[in-house]
Amino acid sequence: MISQQKQQQSIKSVDVPKRPVNYGPQVNQSAVTDLCGRVFDSPNMLEVPKQAEEGSSQNSSQYTPPVSVKTPVGGALGLPTRKEQMQKDPLSQQEVQSSLSQSDDEKDKEFTEQGTSSGGPSDSIKICRVQAGCSVVQITVGDLLLNAKLDSGAEITILSSRMYDKLKKAPKKVQDVVMQMANAEIALKGFITAPLKMQLGSRCFKERIYVAPIVDDMLLGHDILHHLGVL
């Protein structure tokens, strides 16, 4: 029995030579190739630091909503900016303001010309100031050129009786009236005439007129001023 055990131990201790196995060209197992074809001698070069891995895991767990970015119109889209457009624009700010002022002047001039051609009150009546703060206008009554005093307190226009007598073609009397003067306690007896042709500035019209013995040549009251559109 002892001899058999020794024989088995001697058999086990004999090393059997191994045949070499051809696995092709030897490759450095420690070398690693990345996706771009770059070869690294050690796989440790591709190891990601733990801090980076922890940061990536934290970022993946926390969702960050997308942020909208407003792109200014102009240079970002290839279009000229406002500054570039102003530099290329041949009109400067002063030229624009001058053109606007010229257009306003033309409008004012056009409005003035229209008012003059239409015979508006501003062009029709020329007011002259005389002594004692009275205002008079020149008016043609029939064939007479008179200085009519503007009477803001008179409701009617009164022609003096002496001026009526000087008319070459005096209109006929229509009605006898009694007029009460505002600044006097006396009553004036007079009459109303048929429509009489008158001209005030560039305005020609026909209007009935009151005749009474007054000091002034004529008192221009509200009736004719309303007729002309002055009041």
mmCIF file of C-alpha atoms in Angstrom:
data_model
loop_
_atom_site.group_PDB
_atom_site.id
_atom_site.type_symbol
_atom_site.label_atom_id
_atom_site.label_comp_id
_atom_site.label_asym_id
_atom_site.label_seq_id
_atom_site.Cartn_x
_atom_site.Cartn_y
_atom_site.Cartn_z
ATOM 1 C CA MET A 1 0.000 0.000 0.000
ATOM 2 C CA ILE A 2 2.764 2.364 0.830
ATOM 3 C CA SER A 3 4.499 1.692 -2.467
ATOM 4 C CA GLN A 4 1.329 2.403 -4.416
ATOM 5 C CA GLN A 5 0.832 5.790 -2.700
ATOM 6 C CA LYS A 6 4.412 6.805 -3.454
ATOM 7 C CA GLN A 7 3.961 5.731 -7.043
ATOM 8 C CA GLN A 8 0.822 7.914 -7.354
ATOM 9 C CA GLN A 9 2.614 10.869 -5.798
ATOM 10 C CA SER A 10 5.476 10.445 -8.249
ATOM 11 C CA ILE A 11 3.008 10.392 -11.107
ATOM 12 C CA LYS A 12 1.274 13.567 -9.914
ATOM 13 C CA SER A 13 4.518 15.440 -9.521
ATOM 14 C CA VAL A 14 5.480 14.896 -13.136
ATOM 15 C CA ASP A 15 4.804 18.036 -15.135
ATOM 16 C CA VAL A 16 3.392 17.525 -18.590
ATOM 17 C CA PRO A 17 4.720 20.086 -21.027
ATOM 18 C CA LYS A 18 1.969 22.302 -22.489
ATOM 19 C CA ARG A 19 1.821 23.093 -26.152
ATOM 20 C CA PRO A 20 1.803 26.739 -26.929
ATOM 21 C CA VAL A 21 -1.525 27.952 -28.366
ATOM 22 C CA ASN A 22 -1.380 30.439 -31.207
ATOM 23 C CA TYR A 23 -3.938 33.172 -30.613
ATOM 24 C CA GLY A 24 -2.731 35.435 -33.437
ATOM 25 C CA PRO A 25 -0.781 38.638 -32.966
ATOM 26 C CA GLN A 26 -0.202 39.594 -29.406
ATOM 27 C CA VAL A 27 -2.272 42.473 -28.184
ATOM 28 C CA ASN A 28 -1.428 44.548 -25.237
ATOM 29 C CA GLN A 29 -4.297 43.795 -22.904
ATOM 30 C CA SER A 30 -3.702 46.955 -21.012
ATOM 31 C CA ALA A 31 -4.216 49.088 -24.173
ATOM 32 C CA VAL A 32 -7.716 50.475 -24.734
ATOM 33 C CA THR A 33 -9.160 52.089 -27.862
ATOM 34 C CA ASP A 34 -11.906 54.712 -27.579
ATOM 35 C CA LEU A 35 -14.712 55.443 -30.070
ATOM 36 C CA CYS A 36 -12.583 57.931 -32.003
ATOM 37 C CA GLY A 37 -9.854 55.352 -32.654
ATOM 38 C CA ARG A 38 -7.407 56.711 -30.139
ATOM 39 C CA VAL A 39 -5.354 54.098 -28.283
ATOM 40 C CA PHE A 40 -4.592 54.460 -24.604
ATOM 41 C CA ASP A 41 -1.920 52.376 -22.914
ATOM 42 C CA SER A 42 -3.829 52.083 -19.685
ATOM 43 C CA PRO A 43 -7.576 51.778 -19.117
ATOM 44 C CA ASN A 44 -7.103 54.054 -16.153
ATOM 45 C CA MET A 45 -6.785 56.938 -18.596
ATOM 46 C CA LEU A 46 -10.444 56.482 -19.480
ATOM 47 C CA GLU A 47 -11.612 56.355 -15.933
ATOM 48 C CA VAL A 48 -13.969 59.141 -15.011
ATOM 49 C CA PRO A 49 -13.315 60.840 -11.705
ATOM 50 C CA LYS A 50 -15.749 60.013 -8.991
ATOM 51 C CA GLN A 51 -16.673 63.652 -8.572
ATOM 52 C CA ALA A 52 -17.654 63.875 -12.224
ATOM 53 C CA GLU A 53 -19.704 60.686 -11.913
ATOM 54 C CA GLU A 54 -21.434 62.009 -8.812
ATOM 55 C CA GLY A 55 -22.131 65.335 -10.568
ATOM 56 C CA SER A 56 -23.568 63.570 -13.610
ATOM 57 C CA SER A 57 -25.796 61.433 -11.419
ATOM 58 C CA GLN A 58 -27.027 64.507 -9.565
ATOM 59 C CA ASN A 59 -27.669 66.361 -12.812
ATOM 60 C CA SER A 60 -29.598 63.434 -14.226
ATOM 61 C CA SER A 61 -31.782 63.276 -11.124
ATOM 62 C CA GLN A 62 -32.566 67.033 -11.215
ATOM 63 C CA TYR A 63 -34.404 68.221 -14.344
ATOM 64 C CA THR A 64 -33.614 71.718 -15.535
ATOM 65 C CA PRO A 65 -36.280 73.233 -17.790
ATOM 66 C CA PRO A 66 -35.087 74.767 -21.057
ATOM 67 C CA VAL A 67 -34.405 78.484 -20.998
ATOM 68 C CA SER A 68 -35.720 80.577 -23.869
ATOM 69 C CA VAL A 69 -33.213 83.060 -25.247
ATOM 70 C CA LYS A 70 -34.450 86.170 -27.019
ATOM 71 C CA THR A 71 -32.302 87.052 -29.968
ATOM 72 C CA PRO A 72 -32.312 90.767 -30.799
ATOM 73 C CA VAL A 73 -33.534 91.624 -34.257
ATOM 74 C CA GLY A 74 -30.706 92.728 -36.447
ATOM 75 C CA GLY A 75 -27.161 91.491 -36.364
ATOM 76 C CA ALA A 76 -27.984 88.021 -35.010
ATOM 77 C CA LEU A 77 -30.155 87.256 -38.065
ATOM 78 C CA GLY A 78 -27.911 88.969 -40.561
ATOM 79 C CA LEU A 79 -30.202 92.004 -40.776
ATOM 80 C CA PRO A 80 -28.892 95.542 -40.310
ATOM 81 C CA THR A 81 -29.250 96.905 -36.799
ATOM 82 C CA ARG A 82 -30.995 100.176 -36.031
ATOM 83 C CA LYS A 83 -27.669 101.973 -35.660
ATOM 84 C CA GLU A 84 -26.431 100.644 -39.006
ATOM 85 C CA GLN A 85 -29.718 101.595 -40.656
ATOM 86 C CA MET A 86 -29.478 105.148 -39.298
ATOM 87 C CA GLN A 87 -25.892 105.366 -40.569
ATOM 88 C CA LYS A 88 -26.959 104.193 -44.034
ATOM 89 C CA ASP A 89 -30.069 106.380 -44.094
ATOM 90 C CA PRO A 90 -29.274 109.550 -46.076
ATOM 91 C CA LEU A 91 -31.795 111.597 -44.040
ATOM 92 C CA SER A 92 -30.443 112.798 -40.723
ATOM 93 C CA GLN A 93 -32.586 113.737 -37.730
ATOM 94 C CA GLN A 94 -32.197 117.444 -38.443
ATOM 95 C CA GLU A 95 -33.306 116.950 -42.051
ATOM 96 C CA VAL A 96 -36.390 115.052 -40.930
ATOM 97 C CA GLN A 97 -37.298 117.777 -38.441
ATOM 98 C CA SER A 98 -36.772 120.470 -41.068
ATOM 99 C CA SER A 99 -38.957 118.581 -43.544
ATOM 100 C CA LEU A 100 -41.696 118.248 -40.926
ATOM 101 C CA SER A 101 -41.515 121.945 -40.097
ATOM 102 C CA GLN A 102 -41.670 122.784 -43.814
ATOM 103 C CA SER A 103 -44.762 120.612 -44.216
ATOM 104 C CA ASP A 104 -46.405 122.373 -41.255
ATOM 105 C CA ASP A 105 -45.544 125.761 -42.759
ATOM 106 C CA GLU A 106 -47.037 124.684 -46.085
ATOM 107 C CA LYS A 107 -50.233 123.566 -44.330
ATOM 108 C CA ASP A 108 -50.481 126.894 -42.495
ATOM 109 C CA LYS A 109 -49.880 128.757 -45.733
ATOM 110 C CA GLU A 110 -52.507 126.683 -47.518
ATOM 111 C CA PHE A 111 -55.016 127.293 -44.714
ATOM 112 C CA THR A 112 -54.336 131.033 -44.848
ATOM 113 C CA GLU A 113 -54.754 131.104 -48.618
ATOM 114 C CA GLN A 114 -58.032 129.206 -48.368
ATOM 115 C CA GLY A 115 -59.339 131.595 -45.722
ATOM 116 C CA THR A 116 -58.353 134.592 -47.845
ATOM 117 C CA SER A 117 -59.873 133.246 -51.037
ATOM 118 C CA SER A 118 -63.144 132.328 -49.312
ATOM 119 C CA GLY A 119 -63.481 135.815 -47.908
ATOM 120 C CA GLY A 120 -63.410 134.826 -44.217
ATOM 121 C CA PRO A 121 -64.027 137.335 -41.432
ATOM 122 C CA SER A 122 -60.286 137.718 -40.717
ATOM 123 C CA ASP A 123 -59.742 139.098 -44.227
ATOM 124 C CA SER A 124 -63.112 140.778 -44.657
ATOM 125 C CA ILE A 125 -63.132 143.237 -41.767
ATOM 126 C CA LYS A 126 -60.298 145.612 -40.961
ATOM 127 C CA ILE A 127 -60.682 147.122 -37.503
ATOM 128 C CA CYS A 128 -59.126 150.538 -36.844
ATOM 129 C CA ARG A 129 -58.722 151.847 -33.297
ATOM 130 C CA VAL A 130 -59.305 155.542 -32.735
ATOM 131 C CA GLN A 131 -59.403 157.823 -29.706
ATOM 132 C CA ALA A 132 -61.421 157.078 -26.575
ATOM 133 C CA GLY A 133 -60.885 153.336 -27.051
ATOM 134 C CA CYS A 134 -63.481 153.042 -29.817
ATOM 135 C CA SER A 135 -63.043 150.634 -32.716
ATOM 136 C CA VAL A 136 -64.303 151.483 -36.180
ATOM 137 C CA VAL A 137 -64.418 149.708 -39.520
ATOM 138 C CA GLN A 138 -64.824 151.096 -42.997
ATOM 139 C CA ILE A 139 -68.056 150.010 -44.647
ATOM 140 C CA THR A 140 -69.700 150.990 -47.918
ATOM 141 C CA VAL A 141 -73.422 151.688 -47.616
ATOM 142 C CA GLY A 142 -74.990 152.246 -51.022
ATOM 143 C CA ASP A 143 -72.596 154.714 -52.636
ATOM 144 C CA LEU A 144 -71.153 156.108 -49.379
ATOM 145 C CA LEU A 145 -67.921 155.025 -47.645
ATOM 146 C CA LEU A 146 -68.477 155.388 -43.910
ATOM 147 C CA ASN A 147 -66.631 154.741 -40.665
ATOM 148 C CA ALA A 148 -68.880 152.455 -38.673
ATOM 149 C CA LYS A 149 -68.314 152.248 -34.929
ATOM 150 C CA LEU A 150 -68.425 148.769 -33.425
ATOM 151 C CA ASP A 151 -71.062 148.776 -30.691
ATOM 152 C CA SER A 152 -70.806 145.592 -28.632
ATOM 153 C CA GLY A 153 -73.922 146.528 -26.663
ATOM 154 C CA ALA A 154 -76.163 147.209 -29.654
ATOM 155 C CA GLU A 155 -78.425 144.474 -30.979
ATOM 156 C CA ILE A 156 -79.166 146.364 -34.200
ATOM 157 C CA THR A 157 -77.203 148.425 -36.729
ATOM 158 C CA ILE A 158 -78.208 152.090 -36.925
ATOM 159 C CA LEU A 159 -77.424 154.491 -39.751
ATOM 160 C CA SER A 160 -77.524 158.192 -38.964
ATOM 161 C CA SER A 161 -80.354 160.114 -40.594
ATOM 162 C CA ARG A 162 -77.972 162.666 -42.152
ATOM 163 C CA MET A 163 -76.022 159.848 -43.904
ATOM 164 C CA TYR A 164 -79.309 158.388 -45.134
ATOM 165 C CA ASP A 165 -80.220 161.719 -46.690
ATOM 166 C CA LYS A 166 -76.900 161.752 -48.606
ATOM 167 C CA LEU A 167 -77.588 158.455 -50.386
ATOM 168 C CA LYS A 168 -78.206 158.883 -54.115
ATOM 169 C CA LYS A 169 -80.530 155.888 -54.197
ATOM 170 C CA ALA A 170 -81.953 155.740 -50.713
ATOM 171 C CA PRO A 171 -84.066 152.673 -49.965
ATOM 172 C CA LYS A 172 -87.681 153.216 -49.100
ATOM 173 C CA LYS A 173 -89.022 153.220 -45.562
ATOM 174 C CA VAL A 174 -90.652 150.010 -44.427
ATOM 175 C CA GLN A 175 -91.699 150.637 -40.823
ATOM 176 C CA ASP A 176 -91.532 153.381 -38.202
ATOM 177 C CA VAL A 177 -89.949 152.381 -34.881
ATOM 178 C CA VAL A 178 -88.953 153.888 -31.537
ATOM 179 C CA MET A 179 -85.470 152.931 -30.312
ATOM 180 C CA GLN A 180 -84.215 153.123 -26.749
ATOM 181 C CA MET A 181 -80.544 153.969 -26.458
ATOM 182 C CA ALA A 182 -78.589 151.969 -23.886
ATOM 183 C CA ASN A 183 -76.523 154.890 -22.578
ATOM 184 C CA ALA A 184 -79.359 157.421 -22.505
ATOM 185 C CA GLU A 185 -82.831 157.646 -21.069
ATOM 186 C CA ILE A 186 -84.286 159.244 -24.167
ATOM 187 C CA ALA A 187 -86.046 157.383 -26.944
ATOM 188 C CA LEU A 188 -85.179 157.917 -30.592
ATOM 189 C CA LYS A 189 -87.785 157.869 -33.303
ATOM 190 C CA GLY A 190 -86.642 156.234 -36.501
ATOM 191 C CA PHE A 191 -87.591 153.774 -39.205
ATOM 192 C CA ILE A 192 -86.501 150.566 -40.898
ATOM 193 C CA THR A 193 -85.470 150.571 -44.557
ATOM 194 C CA ALA A 194 -85.742 147.953 -47.265
ATOM 195 C CA PRO A 195 -82.654 145.759 -47.797
ATOM 196 C CA LEU A 196 -79.718 147.982 -48.662
ATOM 197 C CA LYS A 197 -76.569 146.940 -50.471
ATOM 198 C CA MET A 198 -73.460 147.108 -48.271
ATOM 199 C CA GLN A 199 -69.835 146.012 -48.528
ATOM 200 C CA LEU A 200 -67.605 145.281 -45.558
ATOM 201 C CA GLY A 201 -64.085 144.368 -46.611
ATOM 202 C CA SER A 202 -64.479 141.774 -49.373
ATOM 203 C CA ARG A 203 -67.990 140.739 -48.287
ATOM 204 C CA CYS A 204 -70.967 142.106 -50.183
ATOM 205 C CA PHE A 205 -74.478 141.623 -48.830
ATOM 206 C CA LYS A 206 -77.930 143.186 -48.521
ATOM 207 C CA GLU A 207 -79.514 143.854 -45.157
ATOM 208 C CA ARG A 208 -82.315 145.922 -43.694
ATOM 209 C CA ILE A 209 -81.055 148.847 -41.669
ATOM 210 C CA TYR A 210 -82.378 151.117 -38.923
ATOM 211 C CA VAL A 211 -82.173 154.877 -39.429
ATOM 212 C CA ALA A 212 -82.154 157.319 -36.484
ATOM 213 C CA PRO A 213 -80.730 160.758 -35.577
ATOM 214 C CA ILE A 214 -77.437 159.699 -33.947
ATOM 215 C CA VAL A 215 -74.101 161.526 -33.646
ATOM 216 C CA ASP A 216 -71.957 158.840 -35.292
ATOM 217 C CA ASP A 217 -72.185 158.027 -38.976
ATOM 218 C CA MET A 218 -73.147 154.448 -38.240
ATOM 219 C CA LEU A 219 -73.299 152.032 -35.309
ATOM 220 C CA LEU A 220 -72.456 148.461 -36.293
ATOM 221 C CA GLY A 221 -74.468 146.098 -34.114
ATOM 222 C CA HIS A 222 -74.802 142.369 -33.570
ATOM 223 C CA ASP A 223 -77.330 141.769 -36.376
ATOM 224 C CA ILE A 224 -74.858 142.430 -39.203
ATOM 225 C CA LEU A 225 -71.936 140.886 -37.306
ATOM 226 C CA HIS A 226 -73.950 137.672 -36.891
ATOM 227 C CA HIS A 227 -74.891 137.803 -40.570
ATOM 228 C CA LEU A 228 -71.207 137.968 -41.514
ATOM 229 C CA GLY A 229 -70.262 135.187 -39.096
ATOM 230 C CA VAL A 230 -68.029 137.453 -37.024
ATOM 231 C CA LEU A 231 -69.894 136.722 -33.770
#
